[in-house]
Structures are given as structure tokens and as C-alpha cells.
Short mmCIF file of N, CA and C in Angstrom, two decimals:
data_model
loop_
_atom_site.label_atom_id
_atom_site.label_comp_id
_atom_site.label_asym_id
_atom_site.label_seq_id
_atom_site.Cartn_x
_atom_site.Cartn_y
_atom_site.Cartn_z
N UNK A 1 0.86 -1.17 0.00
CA UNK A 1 0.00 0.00 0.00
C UNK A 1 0.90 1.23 0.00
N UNK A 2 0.46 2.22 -0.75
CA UNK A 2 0.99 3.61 -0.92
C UNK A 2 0.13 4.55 -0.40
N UNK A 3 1.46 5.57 0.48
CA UNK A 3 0.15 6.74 0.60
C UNK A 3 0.91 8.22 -0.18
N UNK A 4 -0.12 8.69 -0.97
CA UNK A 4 0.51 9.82 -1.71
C UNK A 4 -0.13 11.39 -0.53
N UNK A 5 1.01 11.82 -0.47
CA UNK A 5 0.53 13.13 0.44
C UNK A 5 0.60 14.46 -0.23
N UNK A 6 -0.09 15.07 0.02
CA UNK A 6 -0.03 16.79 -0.39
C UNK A 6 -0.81 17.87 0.36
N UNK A 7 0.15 18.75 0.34
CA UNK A 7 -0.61 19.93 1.90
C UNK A 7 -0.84 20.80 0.77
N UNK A 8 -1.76 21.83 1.07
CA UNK A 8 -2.29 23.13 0.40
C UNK A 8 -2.51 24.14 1.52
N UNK A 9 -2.80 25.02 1.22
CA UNK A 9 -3.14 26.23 2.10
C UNK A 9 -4.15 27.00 1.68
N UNK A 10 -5.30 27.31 2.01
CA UNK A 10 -6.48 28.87 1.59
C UNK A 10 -6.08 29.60 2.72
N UNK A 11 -7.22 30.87 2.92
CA UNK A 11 -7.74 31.14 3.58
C UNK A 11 -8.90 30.75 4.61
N UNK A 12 -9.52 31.39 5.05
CA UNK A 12 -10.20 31.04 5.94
C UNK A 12 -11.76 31.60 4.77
N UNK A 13 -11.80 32.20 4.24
CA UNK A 13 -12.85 32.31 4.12
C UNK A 13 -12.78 31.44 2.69
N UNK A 14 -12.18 30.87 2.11
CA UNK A 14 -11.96 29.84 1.19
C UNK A 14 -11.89 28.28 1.24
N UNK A 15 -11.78 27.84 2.67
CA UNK A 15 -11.80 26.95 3.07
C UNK A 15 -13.13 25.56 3.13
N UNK A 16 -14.41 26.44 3.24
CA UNK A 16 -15.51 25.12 3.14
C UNK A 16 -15.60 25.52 1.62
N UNK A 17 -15.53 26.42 0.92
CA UNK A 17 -15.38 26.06 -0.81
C UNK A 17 -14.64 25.29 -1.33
N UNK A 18 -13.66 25.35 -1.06
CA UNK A 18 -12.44 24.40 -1.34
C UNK A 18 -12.65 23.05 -0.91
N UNK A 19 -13.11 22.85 0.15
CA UNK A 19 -13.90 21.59 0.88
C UNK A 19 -14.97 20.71 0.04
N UNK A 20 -15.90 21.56 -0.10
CA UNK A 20 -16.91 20.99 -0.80
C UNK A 20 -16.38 20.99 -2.25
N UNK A 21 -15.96 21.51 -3.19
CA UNK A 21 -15.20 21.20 -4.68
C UNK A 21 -14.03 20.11 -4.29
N UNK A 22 -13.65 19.91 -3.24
CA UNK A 22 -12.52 18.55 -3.41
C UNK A 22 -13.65 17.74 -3.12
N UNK A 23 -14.37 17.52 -2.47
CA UNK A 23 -15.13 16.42 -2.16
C UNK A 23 -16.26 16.01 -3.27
N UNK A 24 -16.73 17.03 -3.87
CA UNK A 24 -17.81 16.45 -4.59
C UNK A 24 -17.47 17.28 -6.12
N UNK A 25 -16.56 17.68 -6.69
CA UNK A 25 -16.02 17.71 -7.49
C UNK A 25 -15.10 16.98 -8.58
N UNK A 26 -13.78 17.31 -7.63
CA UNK A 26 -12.48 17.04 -7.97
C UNK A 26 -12.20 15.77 -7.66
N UNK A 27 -12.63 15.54 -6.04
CA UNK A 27 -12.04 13.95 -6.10
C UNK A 27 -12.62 12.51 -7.17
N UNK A 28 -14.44 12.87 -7.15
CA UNK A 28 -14.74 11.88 -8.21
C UNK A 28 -13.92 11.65 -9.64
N UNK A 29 -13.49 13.20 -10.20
CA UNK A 29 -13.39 13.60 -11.56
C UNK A 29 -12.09 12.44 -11.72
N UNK A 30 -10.84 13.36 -10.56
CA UNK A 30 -9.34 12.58 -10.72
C UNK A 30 -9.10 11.17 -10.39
N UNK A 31 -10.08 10.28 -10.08
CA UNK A 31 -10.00 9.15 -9.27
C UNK A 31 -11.00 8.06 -10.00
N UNK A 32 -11.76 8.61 -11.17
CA UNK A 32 -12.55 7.52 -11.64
C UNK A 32 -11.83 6.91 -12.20
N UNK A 33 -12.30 5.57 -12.14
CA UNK A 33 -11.56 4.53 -13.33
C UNK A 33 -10.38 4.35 -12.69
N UNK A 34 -9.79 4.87 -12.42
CA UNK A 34 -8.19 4.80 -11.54
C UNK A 34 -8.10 3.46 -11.05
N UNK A 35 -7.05 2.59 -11.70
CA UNK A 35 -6.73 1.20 -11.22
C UNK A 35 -5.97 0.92 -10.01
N UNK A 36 -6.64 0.76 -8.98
CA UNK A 36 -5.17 0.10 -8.01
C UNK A 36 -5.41 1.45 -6.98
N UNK A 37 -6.69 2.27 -7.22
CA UNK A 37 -7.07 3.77 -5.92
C UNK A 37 -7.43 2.95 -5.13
N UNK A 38 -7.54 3.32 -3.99
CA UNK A 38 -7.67 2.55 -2.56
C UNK A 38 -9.32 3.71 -2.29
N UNK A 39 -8.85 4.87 -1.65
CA UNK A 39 -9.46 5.88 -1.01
C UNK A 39 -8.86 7.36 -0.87
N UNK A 40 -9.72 8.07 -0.16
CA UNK A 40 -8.71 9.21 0.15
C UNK A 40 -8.83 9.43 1.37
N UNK A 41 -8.13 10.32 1.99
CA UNK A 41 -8.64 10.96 3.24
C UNK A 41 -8.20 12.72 3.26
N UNK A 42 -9.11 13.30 3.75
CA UNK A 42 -8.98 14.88 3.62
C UNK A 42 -8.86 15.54 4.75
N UNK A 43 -7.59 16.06 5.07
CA UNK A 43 -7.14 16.38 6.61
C UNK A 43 -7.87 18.06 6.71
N UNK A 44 -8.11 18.69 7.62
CA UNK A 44 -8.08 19.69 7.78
C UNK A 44 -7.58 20.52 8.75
N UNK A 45 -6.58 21.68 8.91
CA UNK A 45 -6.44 22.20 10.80
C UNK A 45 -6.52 23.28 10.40
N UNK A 46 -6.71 24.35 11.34
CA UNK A 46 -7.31 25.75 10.92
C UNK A 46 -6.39 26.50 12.08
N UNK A 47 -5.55 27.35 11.91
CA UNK A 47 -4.48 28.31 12.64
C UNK A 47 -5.40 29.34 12.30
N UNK A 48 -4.48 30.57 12.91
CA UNK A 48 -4.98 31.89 12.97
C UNK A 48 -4.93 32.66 11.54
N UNK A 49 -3.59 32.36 10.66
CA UNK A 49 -3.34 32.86 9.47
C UNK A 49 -4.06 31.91 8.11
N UNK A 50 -4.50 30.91 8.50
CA UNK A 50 -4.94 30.51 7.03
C UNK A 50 -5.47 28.94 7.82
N UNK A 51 -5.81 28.03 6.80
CA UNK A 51 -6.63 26.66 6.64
C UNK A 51 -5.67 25.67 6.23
N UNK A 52 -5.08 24.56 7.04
CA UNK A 52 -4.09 23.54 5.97
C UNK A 52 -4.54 22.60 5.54
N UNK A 53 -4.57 22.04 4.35
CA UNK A 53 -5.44 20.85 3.92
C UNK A 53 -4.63 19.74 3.18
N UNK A 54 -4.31 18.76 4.25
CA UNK A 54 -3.35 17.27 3.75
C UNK A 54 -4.30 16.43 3.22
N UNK A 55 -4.43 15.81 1.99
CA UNK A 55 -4.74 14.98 1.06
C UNK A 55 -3.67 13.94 1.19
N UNK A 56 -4.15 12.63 1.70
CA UNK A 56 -4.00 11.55 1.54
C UNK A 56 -4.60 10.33 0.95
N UNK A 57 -3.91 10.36 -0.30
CA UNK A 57 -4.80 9.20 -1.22
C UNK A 57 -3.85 8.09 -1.16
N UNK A 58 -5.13 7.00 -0.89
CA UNK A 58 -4.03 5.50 -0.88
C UNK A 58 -3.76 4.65 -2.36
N UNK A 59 -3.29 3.93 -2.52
CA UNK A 59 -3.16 3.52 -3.03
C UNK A 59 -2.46 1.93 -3.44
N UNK A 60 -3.08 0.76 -4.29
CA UNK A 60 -2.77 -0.08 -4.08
C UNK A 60 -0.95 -0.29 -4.15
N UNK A 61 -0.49 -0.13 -4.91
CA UNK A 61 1.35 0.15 -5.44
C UNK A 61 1.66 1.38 -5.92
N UNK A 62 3.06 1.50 -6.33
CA UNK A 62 3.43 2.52 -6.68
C UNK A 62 2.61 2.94 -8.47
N UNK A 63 2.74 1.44 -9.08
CA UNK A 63 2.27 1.45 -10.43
C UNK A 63 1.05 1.98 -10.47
N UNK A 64 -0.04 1.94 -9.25
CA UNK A 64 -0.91 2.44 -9.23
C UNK A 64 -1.32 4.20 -9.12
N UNK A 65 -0.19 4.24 -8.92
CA UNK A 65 0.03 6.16 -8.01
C UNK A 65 0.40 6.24 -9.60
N UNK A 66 1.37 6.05 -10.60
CA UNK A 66 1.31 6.17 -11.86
C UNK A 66 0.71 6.31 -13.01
N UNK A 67 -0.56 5.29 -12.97
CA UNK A 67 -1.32 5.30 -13.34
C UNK A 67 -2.71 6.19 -13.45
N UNK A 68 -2.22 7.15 -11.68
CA UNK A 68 -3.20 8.07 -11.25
C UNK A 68 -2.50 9.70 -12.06
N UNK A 69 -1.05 9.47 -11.56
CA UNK A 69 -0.58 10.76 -11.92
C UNK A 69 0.40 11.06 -13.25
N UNK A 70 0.56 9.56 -13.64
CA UNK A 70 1.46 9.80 -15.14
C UNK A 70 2.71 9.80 -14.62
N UNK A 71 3.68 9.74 -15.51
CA UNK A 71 5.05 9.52 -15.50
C UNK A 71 6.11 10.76 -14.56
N UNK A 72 5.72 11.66 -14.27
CA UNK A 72 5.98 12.26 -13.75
C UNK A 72 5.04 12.60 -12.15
N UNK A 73 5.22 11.47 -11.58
CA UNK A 73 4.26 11.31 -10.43
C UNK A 73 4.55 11.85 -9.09
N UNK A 74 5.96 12.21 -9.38
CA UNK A 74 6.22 12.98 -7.98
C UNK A 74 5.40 14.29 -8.24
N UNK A 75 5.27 15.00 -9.05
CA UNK A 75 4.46 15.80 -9.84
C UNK A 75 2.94 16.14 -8.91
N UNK A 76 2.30 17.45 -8.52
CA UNK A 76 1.75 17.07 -7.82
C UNK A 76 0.01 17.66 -8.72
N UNK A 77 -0.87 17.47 -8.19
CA UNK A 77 -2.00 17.30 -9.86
C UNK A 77 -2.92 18.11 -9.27
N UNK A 78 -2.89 19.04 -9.47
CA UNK A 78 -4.07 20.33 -9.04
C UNK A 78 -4.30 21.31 -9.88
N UNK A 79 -6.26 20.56 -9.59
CA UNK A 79 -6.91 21.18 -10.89
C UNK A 79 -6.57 23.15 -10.86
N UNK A 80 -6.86 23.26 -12.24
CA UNK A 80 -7.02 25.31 -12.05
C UNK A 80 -7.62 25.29 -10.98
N UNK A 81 -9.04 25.28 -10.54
CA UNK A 81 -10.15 25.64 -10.17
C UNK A 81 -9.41 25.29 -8.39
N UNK A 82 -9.07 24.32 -8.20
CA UNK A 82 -8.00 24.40 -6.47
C UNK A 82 -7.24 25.36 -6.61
N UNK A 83 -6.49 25.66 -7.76
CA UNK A 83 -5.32 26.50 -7.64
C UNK A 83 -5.91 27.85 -7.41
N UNK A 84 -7.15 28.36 -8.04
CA UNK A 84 -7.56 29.38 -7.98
C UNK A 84 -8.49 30.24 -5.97
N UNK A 85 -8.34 28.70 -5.41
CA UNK A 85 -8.93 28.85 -4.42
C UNK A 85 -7.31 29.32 -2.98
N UNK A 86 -6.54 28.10 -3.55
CA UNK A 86 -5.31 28.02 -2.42
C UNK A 86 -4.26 29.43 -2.31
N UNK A 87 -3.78 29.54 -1.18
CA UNK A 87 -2.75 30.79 -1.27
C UNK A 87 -1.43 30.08 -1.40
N UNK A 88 -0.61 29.33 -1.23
CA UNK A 88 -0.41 28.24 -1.56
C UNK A 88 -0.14 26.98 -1.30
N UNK A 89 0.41 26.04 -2.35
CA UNK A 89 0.66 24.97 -2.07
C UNK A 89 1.66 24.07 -2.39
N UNK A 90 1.97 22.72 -2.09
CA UNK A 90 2.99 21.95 -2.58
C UNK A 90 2.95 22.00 -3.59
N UNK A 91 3.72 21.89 -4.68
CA UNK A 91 4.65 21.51 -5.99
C UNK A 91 5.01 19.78 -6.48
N UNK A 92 5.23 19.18 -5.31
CA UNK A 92 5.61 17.81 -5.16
C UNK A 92 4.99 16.99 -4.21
N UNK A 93 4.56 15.91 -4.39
CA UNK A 93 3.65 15.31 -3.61
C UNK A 93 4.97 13.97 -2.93
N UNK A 94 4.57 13.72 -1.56
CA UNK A 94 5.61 12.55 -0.51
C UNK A 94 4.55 11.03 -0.81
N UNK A 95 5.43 10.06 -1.34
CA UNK A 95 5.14 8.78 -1.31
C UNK A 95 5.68 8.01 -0.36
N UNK A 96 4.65 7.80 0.60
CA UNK A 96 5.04 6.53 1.68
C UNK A 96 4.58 4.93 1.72
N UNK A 97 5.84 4.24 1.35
CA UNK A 97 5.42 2.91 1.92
C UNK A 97 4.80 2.67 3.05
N UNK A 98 3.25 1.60 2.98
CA UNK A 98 2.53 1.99 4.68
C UNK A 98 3.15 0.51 5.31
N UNK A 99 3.58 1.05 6.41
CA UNK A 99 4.79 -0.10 6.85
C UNK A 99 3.75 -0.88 8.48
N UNK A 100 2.56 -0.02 8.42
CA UNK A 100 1.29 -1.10 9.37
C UNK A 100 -0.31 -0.45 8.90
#
């Protein structure tokens, strides 16, 4: 099992928009058909200066995280429409072997 990670950042008043378009948007769109997707999970913590939002999608192997993000998979895959919401965000997404 793989877990692919990526943090973003909004605002605060950008934050349940951004929420609701990853959830009932974006995640169906990037994840259909996808061979070897497990799930996701959508972190949220809220500081004084802004909203952080860790995306953790599992995945069955690495071939599978490939298959999700193309050959350049460290690469990290965010639609315009996130980009237009976040102040910012990662560039490169962390692949962890899940070791339990």
C-alpha cells in the first residue's frame, strides 16, 4: 500500500469552498476509473493565518500512483479551479510505503 501526500493552504474564508469542490467535485473527476485507488482521506487544521489541507490518497502500489498521476508522479496534480482557491501549495507530492 501507498500513501501519496499533499498539503495546500487557503484562507479562511476559502476553506468550506475548497472543501466541498474537493469532495464532490475534484475527487470523483481525478479518481474515476483509476486502477489500483484505494481511497482518500482529507485532513483539515485551521491556525490563525490561514486553513491547511493534507490529502491523503491511498493507493494499491506505486504502479498504481502512476497510473493516477502519469510519468511524472512525484508531480503534484491540481486542478485550475484548487489553484484558484489556495494561497499556496505543494509543488511535489511525498510517497510513503505503509509499513502497518
Amino acid at each position: 500500500m501507498i500513501a501519496r501526500i499533499w498539503k495546500g493552504w487557503t484562507t479562511h474564508e476559502n476553506a468550506s469552498v475548497y472543501e466541498e469542490l474537493f469532495k464532490n467535485t475534484v475527487l470523483p473527476k481525478v479518481t474515476q476509473g483509476v486502477e489500483g485507488y484505494v481511497s482518500t482521506n482529507l485532513l483539515r487544521r485551521e491556525t490563525e493565518q490561514n486553513v491547511e489541507f493534507t490529502t491523503v490518497f491511498w493507493f494499491e502500489s506505486l504502479e498504481a500512483v502512476k497510473n493516477f498521476a502519469g510519468a511524472n508522479f512525484e508531480q503534484a496534480v491540481v486542478p485550475e479551479q484548487v489553484k484558484a482557491l489556495m494561497s499556496h501549495y505543494e509543488e511535489t507530492v511525498h510517497h510513503h510505503d505503509v509499513a502497518l
